[in-house]
Amino acid sequence: MDAQWQARRSGAEPARPGDLRNPWQRDRARILHSAAFRRLQSKTQIMNVGENDFYRTRLTHSLEAAQIGSSLINHLKQSADDTIRSLLPDENLMEALCLAHDIGHPPFGHGGETALNYKMLGAGGFEGNGQTFRIVGRLEAYHESHGMDLCRRTLLGLLKYPVLMPILRAPDEPYPRSLAAWKPAKAVFESEAALLDWVLAPLSSADRTLFQSVETLSHSPWQRALYKSFDASMMELADDIAYGVHDLEDAVVTGTLDQAQWHAHMDPVVAKLDAPLRQLMTELGQQLFSPTHHQRKNAIGAMVNIFVTAIYVHEVLPDAESPLVRFNAWLPAQQRALLNALKAVVFEHVINQPAIQQLRYRSQNMLLHLFDAFHAEPTRLLPRNTRTRWEKAHTDEGSQSADRILCDYISGMTDDYAERMYHRLFV
């Protein structure tokens, strides 16, 4: 199994005398030194970049997720049985997954993602995780044809949704009355179908059929992938914990979330917890709003510890042959309910507040207009490198592939660059 999952699509390792790093250390380095990773420093996590220098960005969020991912590995090394310990990813691999998990996100967070998806509905759609897969497998300049040319297991771990995008219909109007109904389908783009096939090649046909099961929905986002790999499940848990706990800290420190709102939202949830956890969360809720900074930091660290130390391994696909798809990292029911409640607090009192939604509305419209401008006059407005890629795609593969090049360009922008470009073209 190791040889198959350590393989790279290029088929060869670069010859570098004296390089003793293992494959996962190389993958981590490729991600860390990529342009897509650097751009995360100027991409919105929750609160818009530039509003306050305290806020977390996509970059700091990814660093925190990587640290939590390593903690999850350390906990399972101590608590799991020999079968699971032998399956655990190298810590460098887990850090690589957490560092890379958001590099496909466009400017302006999920609002920007929805705007680009709307414009791309007739050309295969757009979704942040699908763009991450495209970046690491094709766009980054480490390899001429294979992007970062990461190991197969690393690519599998980045697949939160290991299925292809469903067929989507282009909308009738260029600017919707509301983008809320156009959430992206969570999937890999058709342009990366060959790479997806390569990543899943070691799985038996039965395993692959199970692993790629979907639930069809009657509304946007149209489908839901039912399974992810063992490594991806840990990466997603680290992401969720970082979002639910560390982004909560931003809301408290900046005054976006006050103590009354916390109690109104969390007290009913805390009341349902078992006595020891209920008592702990009551104490941590008090510390969270303490005027003493070290008490707040202790509360944040203790909340992270609640989830890290509760993780266990669950058999999600008992009939699967490959342990990488048979097992997932899991949270017990009450810790999952608590984490979901923390995420809901952040959503309701930070993301959903009018000031943030007004910025999101403005940002979405900027991306809609930028896409239209580049789509209308690509040879006039696109930078030379992107224009060359657009012309080749348009000539060789047609307008849909050419639109994907436009989407690559816009989704790769930082928040600041997108805003400057909008002002250059329209203001």
Coordinates of C-alpha atoms in Angstrom, one line a residue:
M1 CA 0.0 0.0 0.0
D2 CA 2.8 2.4 0.9
A3 CA 4.4 2.3 -2.6
Q4 CA 1.1 3.0 -4.3
W5 CA 0.1 5.9 -2.1
Q6 CA 3.5 7.5 -2.1
A7 CA 3.6 7.5 -5.9
R8 CA 3.6 10.8 -7.8
R9 CA 1.8 11.2 -11.1
S10 CA 5.0 12.3 -12.9
G11 CA 6.5 8.9 -11.9
A12 CA 9.8 10.2 -10.7
E13 CA 11.4 12.0 -7.8
P14 CA 13.8 14.9 -8.6
A15 CA 17.4 13.9 -8.1
R16 CA 18.8 16.1 -5.3
P17 CA 21.9 14.7 -3.7
G18 CA 21.8 14.4 0.1
D19 CA 18.0 15.1 0.4
L20 CA 16.9 12.8 3.1
R21 CA 13.4 14.1 3.5
N22 CA 10.5 11.6 3.3
P23 CA 7.7 12.1 0.7
W24 CA 5.4 13.9 3.1
Q25 CA 8.1 16.4 4.1
R26 CA 8.6 17.2 0.4
D27 CA 4.8 17.6 -0.1
R28 CA 4.6 19.9 2.9
A29 CA 7.5 22.0 1.5
R30 CA 5.9 22.3 -1.9
I31 CA 2.7 23.5 -0.4
L32 CA 4.4 25.9 2.0
H33 CA 6.5 27.5 -0.7
S34 CA 3.7 27.8 -3.3
A35 CA 2.2 31.1 -4.6
A36 CA -1.3 29.9 -3.8
F37 CA -0.4 29.4 -0.1
R38 CA 1.2 32.8 0.2
R39 CA -1.9 34.4 -1.2
L40 CA -3.9 33.2 1.8
Q41 CA -2.3 36.0 3.9
S42 CA -4.6 38.4 2.0
K43 CA -7.8 36.4 1.7
T44 CA -10.8 36.7 4.0
Q45 CA -11.4 34.1 6.7
I46 CA -14.5 35.6 8.3
M47 CA -14.0 39.3 8.7
N48 CA -12.7 41.2 5.7
V49 CA -9.0 41.6 5.4
G50 CA -7.9 45.1 6.3
E51 CA -10.8 45.8 8.7
N52 CA -8.6 45.0 11.6
D53 CA -5.1 43.6 11.9
F54 CA -6.1 41.3 14.7
Y55 CA -8.5 39.2 12.6
R56 CA -7.5 35.8 11.3
T57 CA -6.9 35.4 7.6
R58 CA -7.1 32.2 5.5
L59 CA -3.3 31.9 6.2
T60 CA -3.4 32.1 10.0
H61 CA -6.5 29.9 10.0
S62 CA -4.6 27.3 8.0
L63 CA -1.6 27.4 10.3
E64 CA -3.9 26.9 13.3
A65 CA -5.6 24.0 11.6
A66 CA -2.2 22.4 10.9
Q67 CA -1.3 22.6 14.5
I68 CA -4.6 21.0 15.6
G69 CA -4.2 18.3 12.9
S70 CA -0.8 17.4 14.5
S71 CA -2.5 17.2 17.9
L72 CA -5.1 14.8 16.5
I73 CA -2.4 12.5 15.3
N74 CA -0.6 12.6 18.6
H75 CA -3.8 11.8 20.5
L76 CA -4.6 8.8 18.3
K77 CA -1.1 7.5 18.6
Q78 CA -1.7 7.2 22.3
S79 CA -5.4 6.1 22.3
A80 CA -5.9 4.0 19.2
D81 CA -5.2 0.3 18.7
D82 CA -2.3 -1.1 16.6
T83 CA -4.4 -1.3 13.4
I84 CA -5.3 2.4 13.5
R85 CA -1.8 3.5 14.6
S86 CA -0.4 1.7 11.5
L87 CA -2.8 3.7 9.4
L88 CA -2.2 7.1 10.9
P89 CA -0.7 9.6 8.4
D90 CA 2.8 11.0 9.0
E91 CA 2.5 14.3 10.9
N92 CA 4.1 16.1 7.9
L93 CA 1.3 14.7 5.7
M94 CA -1.4 15.9 8.1
E95 CA 0.2 19.4 8.3
A96 CA 0.4 19.4 4.5
L97 CA -3.3 18.7 4.2
C98 CA -4.3 21.4 6.7
L99 CA -2.0 24.0 5.1
A100 CA -3.3 23.3 1.6
H101 CA -7.0 22.8 2.4
D102 CA -8.1 26.4 1.6
I103 CA -5.7 27.4 -1.2
G104 CA -8.5 27.1 -3.7
H105 CA -10.7 29.6 -2.0
P106 CA -11.3 32.7 -4.0
P107 CA -11.2 36.3 -2.7
F108 CA -13.9 37.3 -0.2
G109 CA -14.6 33.9 1.3
H110 CA -17.7 31.8 0.6
G111 CA -19.4 34.9 -0.8
G112 CA -16.8 35.1 -3.6
E113 CA -17.1 31.3 -4.1
T114 CA -20.9 31.6 -4.7
A115 CA -20.4 34.5 -7.1
L116 CA -17.9 32.6 -9.2
N117 CA -20.0 29.5 -9.2
Y118 CA -22.9 31.5 -10.6
K119 CA -20.8 32.7 -13.5
M120 CA -19.4 29.3 -14.1
L121 CA -22.6 27.3 -14.1
G122 CA -22.5 26.9 -17.8
A123 CA -18.9 25.9 -17.8
G124 CA -18.7 23.3 -15.0
G125 CA -19.3 25.3 -11.9
F126 CA -16.8 26.5 -9.2
E127 CA -16.1 25.3 -5.7
G128 CA -13.2 26.0 -3.4
N129 CA -12.1 22.4 -2.7
G130 CA -12.4 21.5 -6.4
Q131 CA -10.1 24.5 -7.1
T132 CA -7.6 23.3 -4.5
F133 CA -7.5 20.0 -6.3
R134 CA -6.9 21.8 -9.6
I135 CA -4.2 24.0 -8.2
V136 CA -2.1 21.2 -6.6
G137 CA -2.7 18.8 -9.6
R138 CA -2.3 21.2 -12.5
L139 CA -1.8 25.0 -12.0
E140 CA 1.1 25.4 -9.6
A141 CA 4.4 25.6 -11.4
Y142 CA 6.4 22.9 -9.6
H143 CA 6.0 20.5 -12.5
E144 CA 5.3 21.3 -16.2
S145 CA 2.1 19.2 -16.3
H146 CA 1.2 18.1 -12.8
G147 CA 1.1 21.2 -10.6
M148 CA 2.8 20.5 -7.3
D149 CA 3.0 16.8 -8.3
L150 CA 2.0 15.6 -4.8
C151 CA 1.9 12.0 -3.6
R152 CA -1.3 10.1 -4.3
R153 CA -2.2 9.8 -0.6
T154 CA -1.8 13.6 -0.1
L155 CA -4.1 14.2 -3.0
L156 CA -6.6 11.7 -1.6
G157 CA -6.5 13.5 1.7
L158 CA -7.3 16.8 0.0
L159 CA -10.5 15.4 -1.5
K160 CA -13.2 16.4 0.9
Y161 CA -15.7 15.5 -1.9
P162 CA -14.2 12.7 -4.1
V163 CA -16.9 13.0 -6.8
L164 CA -17.2 14.8 -10.1
M165 CA -19.3 18.0 -10.5
P166 CA -22.9 17.2 -11.7
I167 CA -24.0 18.7 -15.0
L168 CA -25.2 22.3 -14.3
R169 CA -27.4 24.6 -16.4
A170 CA -26.3 28.2 -17.1
P171 CA -28.7 30.7 -15.5
D172 CA -30.9 32.9 -17.6
E173 CA -29.8 36.2 -16.2
P174 CA -26.3 37.6 -15.8
Y175 CA -27.0 39.1 -12.3
P176 CA -29.3 37.2 -10.0
R177 CA -31.6 38.9 -7.6
S178 CA -30.0 36.8 -4.8
L179 CA -27.0 34.6 -4.9
A180 CA -28.2 32.6 -1.8
A181 CA -29.9 30.0 -4.0
W182 CA -26.7 29.3 -6.0
K183 CA -24.5 27.5 -3.5
P184 CA -21.8 25.5 -5.3
A185 CA -22.0 21.7 -5.7
K186 CA -19.1 20.2 -3.6
A187 CA -17.2 18.3 -6.2
V188 CA -14.1 18.0 -8.4
F189 CA -14.3 19.7 -11.8
E190 CA -14.7 17.7 -15.0
S191 CA -11.3 19.1 -16.2
E192 CA -9.6 17.1 -13.3
A193 CA -11.4 13.8 -14.0
A194 CA -8.2 12.1 -15.2
L195 CA -6.4 13.1 -12.0
L196 CA -9.3 11.9 -9.9
D197 CA -9.1 8.6 -11.7
W198 CA -5.4 8.3 -11.0
V199 CA -5.8 9.1 -7.3
L200 CA -8.4 6.5 -6.8
A201 CA -6.7 3.8 -9.0
P202 CA -5.5 1.7 -6.1
L203 CA -9.1 1.2 -4.8
S204 CA -11.0 -1.8 -6.0
S205 CA -14.0 -1.1 -8.2
A206 CA -16.3 -2.0 -5.3
D207 CA -14.5 0.3 -2.9
R208 CA -14.6 3.1 -5.4
T209 CA -18.3 2.7 -6.0
L210 CA -18.9 2.9 -2.2
F211 CA -16.5 5.7 -1.7
Q212 CA -18.0 7.9 -4.4
S213 CA -21.6 7.4 -3.3
V214 CA -23.7 10.6 -3.4
E215 CA -27.0 11.8 -2.2
T216 CA -28.9 13.7 -5.0
L217 CA -30.6 16.9 -3.9
S218 CA -33.4 18.7 -5.6
H219 CA -31.9 22.2 -5.0
S220 CA -28.5 23.9 -4.9
P221 CA -25.9 22.5 -4.2
W222 CA -27.6 19.5 -6.1
Q223 CA -25.6 16.7 -4.6
R224 CA -23.8 15.7 -1.4
A225 CA -20.8 13.3 -1.3
L226 CA -21.4 10.8 1.5
Y227 CA -17.8 9.8 2.2
K228 CA -14.2 11.0 2.5
S229 CA -10.9 9.3 3.3
F230 CA -9.4 8.7 6.7
D231 CA -6.9 11.5 6.3
A232 CA -9.5 13.9 4.9
S233 CA -11.8 13.3 7.9
M234 CA -9.0 14.3 10.2
M235 CA -8.1 17.4 8.1
E236 CA -11.8 18.4 8.1
L237 CA -12.0 18.0 11.9
A238 CA -9.0 20.2 12.4
D239 CA -10.6 22.8 10.1
D240 CA -13.9 22.6 12.0
I241 CA -12.2 23.0 15.4
A242 CA -10.1 25.9 14.2
Y243 CA -13.2 27.6 12.8
G244 CA -15.4 26.9 15.8
V245 CA -12.9 27.8 18.5
H246 CA -10.2 30.1 17.2
D247 CA -12.6 32.2 15.0
L248 CA -14.8 32.5 18.1
E249 CA -11.8 34.3 19.8
D250 CA -11.9 37.0 17.0
A251 CA -15.5 37.6 17.7
V252 CA -15.1 37.9 21.4
V253 CA -12.0 40.1 21.4
T254 CA -13.4 42.6 18.8
G255 CA -16.7 42.8 20.6
T256 CA -18.7 41.3 17.8
L257 CA -20.0 38.6 20.2
D258 CA -21.0 39.8 23.7
Q259 CA -21.6 37.7 26.8
A260 CA -25.4 38.0 26.6
Q261 CA -25.4 36.7 23.0
W262 CA -23.1 33.8 24.1
H263 CA -25.4 32.8 26.9
A264 CA -28.6 33.1 24.8
H265 CA -27.1 30.8 22.2
M266 CA -25.0 28.4 24.2
D267 CA -26.8 27.9 27.5
P268 CA -29.4 25.5 26.0
V269 CA -26.7 23.5 24.4
V270 CA -24.5 23.3 27.5
A271 CA -27.5 22.3 29.6
K272 CA -27.8 19.1 27.6
L273 CA -24.1 18.0 28.1
D274 CA -23.0 15.4 30.6
A275 CA -22.3 16.9 34.1
P276 CA -18.4 17.0 33.8
L277 CA -18.4 18.6 30.4
R278 CA -21.3 20.9 31.3
Q279 CA -19.4 22.2 34.4
L280 CA -16.3 22.7 32.3
M281 CA -18.1 24.6 29.6
T282 CA -19.8 26.8 32.2
E283 CA -16.4 27.8 33.6
L284 CA -14.8 28.3 30.2
G285 CA -17.8 30.5 29.1
Q286 CA -17.0 32.8 32.1
Q287 CA -13.3 32.9 31.3
L288 CA -13.9 33.6 27.6
F289 CA -15.3 37.0 28.5
S290 CA -12.9 37.8 31.3
P291 CA -11.1 41.2 31.1
T292 CA -7.9 39.3 31.9
H293 CA -6.3 38.2 28.6
H294 CA -4.6 35.0 29.9
Q295 CA -8.0 33.7 31.1
R296 CA -9.5 34.1 27.6
K297 CA -6.5 32.3 26.1
N298 CA -6.8 29.5 28.6
A299 CA -10.5 29.1 27.7
I300 CA -9.7 28.9 24.0
G301 CA -7.0 26.3 24.5
A302 CA -9.2 24.3 26.8
M303 CA -12.0 24.2 24.3
V304 CA -9.7 23.0 21.6
N305 CA -8.5 20.3 24.1
I306 CA -12.1 19.1 24.6
F307 CA -12.4 18.1 20.9
V308 CA -8.8 16.9 20.3
T309 CA -9.0 14.5 23.3
A310 CA -12.4 13.2 22.4
I311 CA -11.6 12.0 18.8
Y312 CA -11.8 8.3 18.0
V313 CA -11.8 6.2 14.8
H314 CA -15.1 5.0 13.4
E315 CA -15.7 2.4 10.7
V316 CA -17.9 4.3 8.1
L317 CA -17.6 1.8 5.3
P318 CA -17.4 -1.7 6.9
D319 CA -17.6 -3.4 3.5
A320 CA -14.6 -1.5 2.1
E321 CA -11.3 -3.4 1.6
S322 CA -9.0 -0.3 1.8
P323 CA -8.6 1.0 5.4
L324 CA -8.0 4.5 4.0
V325 CA -11.7 4.7 3.0
R326 CA -13.1 2.2 5.6
F327 CA -12.2 4.4 8.6
N328 CA -12.9 8.0 9.5
A329 CA -11.9 10.1 12.5
W330 CA -15.0 10.9 14.5
L331 CA -16.3 13.0 17.4
P332 CA -18.7 11.6 20.0
A333 CA -22.3 12.9 19.7
Q334 CA -22.1 15.5 22.5
Q335 CA -18.7 16.9 21.5
R336 CA -20.0 17.1 17.9
A337 CA -23.1 18.9 19.1
L338 CA -21.0 21.3 21.1
L339 CA -18.7 22.0 18.1
N340 CA -21.6 22.6 15.8
A341 CA -23.0 25.0 18.4
L342 CA -19.8 27.0 18.5
K343 CA -19.7 27.2 14.7
A344 CA -23.3 28.3 14.7
V345 CA -22.5 31.1 17.2
V346 CA -19.8 32.4 14.9
F347 CA -22.1 32.2 11.9
E348 CA -25.1 33.9 13.6
H349 CA -23.2 36.7 15.4
V350 CA -20.3 37.3 13.1
I351 CA -20.9 36.1 9.5
N352 CA -24.6 36.8 9.5
Q353 CA -24.5 40.3 11.0
P354 CA -25.6 43.1 8.6
A355 CA -22.2 44.8 8.4
I356 CA -20.5 41.6 7.3
Q357 CA -23.3 40.7 4.9
Q358 CA -23.2 44.2 3.3
L359 CA -19.5 43.7 2.7
R360 CA -20.1 40.3 1.3
Y361 CA -22.8 41.6 -1.1
R362 CA -20.5 44.3 -2.3
S363 CA -17.6 41.8 -2.8
Q364 CA -19.8 39.4 -4.7
N365 CA -20.9 42.1 -7.1
M366 CA -17.3 43.1 -7.7
L367 CA -16.5 39.5 -8.7
L368 CA -19.6 39.2 -11.0
H369 CA -18.5 42.4 -12.8
L370 CA -14.9 41.4 -13.0
F371 CA -15.8 38.0 -14.6
D372 CA -18.0 39.8 -17.1
A373 CA -15.3 42.2 -18.1
F374 CA -12.7 39.5 -18.7
H375 CA -15.2 37.3 -20.4
A376 CA -16.2 40.2 -22.8
E377 CA -12.6 41.3 -23.7
P378 CA -10.1 38.6 -22.6
T379 CA -7.4 39.4 -25.2
R380 CA -7.6 43.1 -24.2
L381 CA -7.8 42.9 -20.4
L382 CA -6.1 39.7 -19.2
P383 CA -2.4 39.7 -18.2
R384 CA -0.1 38.3 -20.9
N385 CA 0.5 34.9 -19.2
T386 CA -3.2 34.3 -18.5
R387 CA -4.2 35.6 -22.0
T388 CA -1.8 33.0 -23.6
R389 CA -3.4 30.2 -21.5
W390 CA -6.9 31.5 -22.4
E391 CA -6.1 31.6 -26.2
K392 CA -4.7 28.1 -26.1
A393 CA -7.7 26.7 -24.2
H394 CA -10.2 28.6 -26.4
T395 CA -8.5 27.3 -29.6
D396 CA -7.9 23.7 -28.4
E397 CA -10.9 22.9 -26.2
G398 CA -13.5 25.6 -26.7
S399 CA -15.2 28.4 -24.7
Q400 CA -16.0 26.4 -21.6
S401 CA -12.3 25.5 -21.0
A402 CA -11.4 29.1 -21.7
D403 CA -13.9 30.3 -19.1
R404 CA -12.1 27.9 -16.6
I405 CA -8.9 29.9 -17.3
L406 CA -10.7 33.1 -16.5
C407 CA -12.0 31.5 -13.3
D408 CA -8.5 30.4 -12.3
Y409 CA -7.3 34.0 -12.7
I410 CA -10.0 35.6 -10.7
S411 CA -10.2 32.9 -8.0
G412 CA -6.4 33.3 -7.5
M413 CA -6.7 37.0 -6.7
T414 CA -6.3 38.2 -3.1
D415 CA -9.0 40.4 -1.6
D416 CA -6.8 43.5 -2.1
Y417 CA -5.9 42.7 -5.7
A418 CA -9.5 42.0 -6.7
E419 CA -10.6 45.3 -5.2
R420 CA -7.8 47.2 -6.9
M421 CA -8.6 45.5 -10.2
Y422 CA -12.3 46.4 -9.9
H423 CA -11.5 50.0 -9.2
R424 CA -9.1 50.1 -12.2
L425 CA -11.8 48.8 -14.5
F426 CA -14.9 50.4 -13.2
V427 CA -14.3 53.3 -10.8

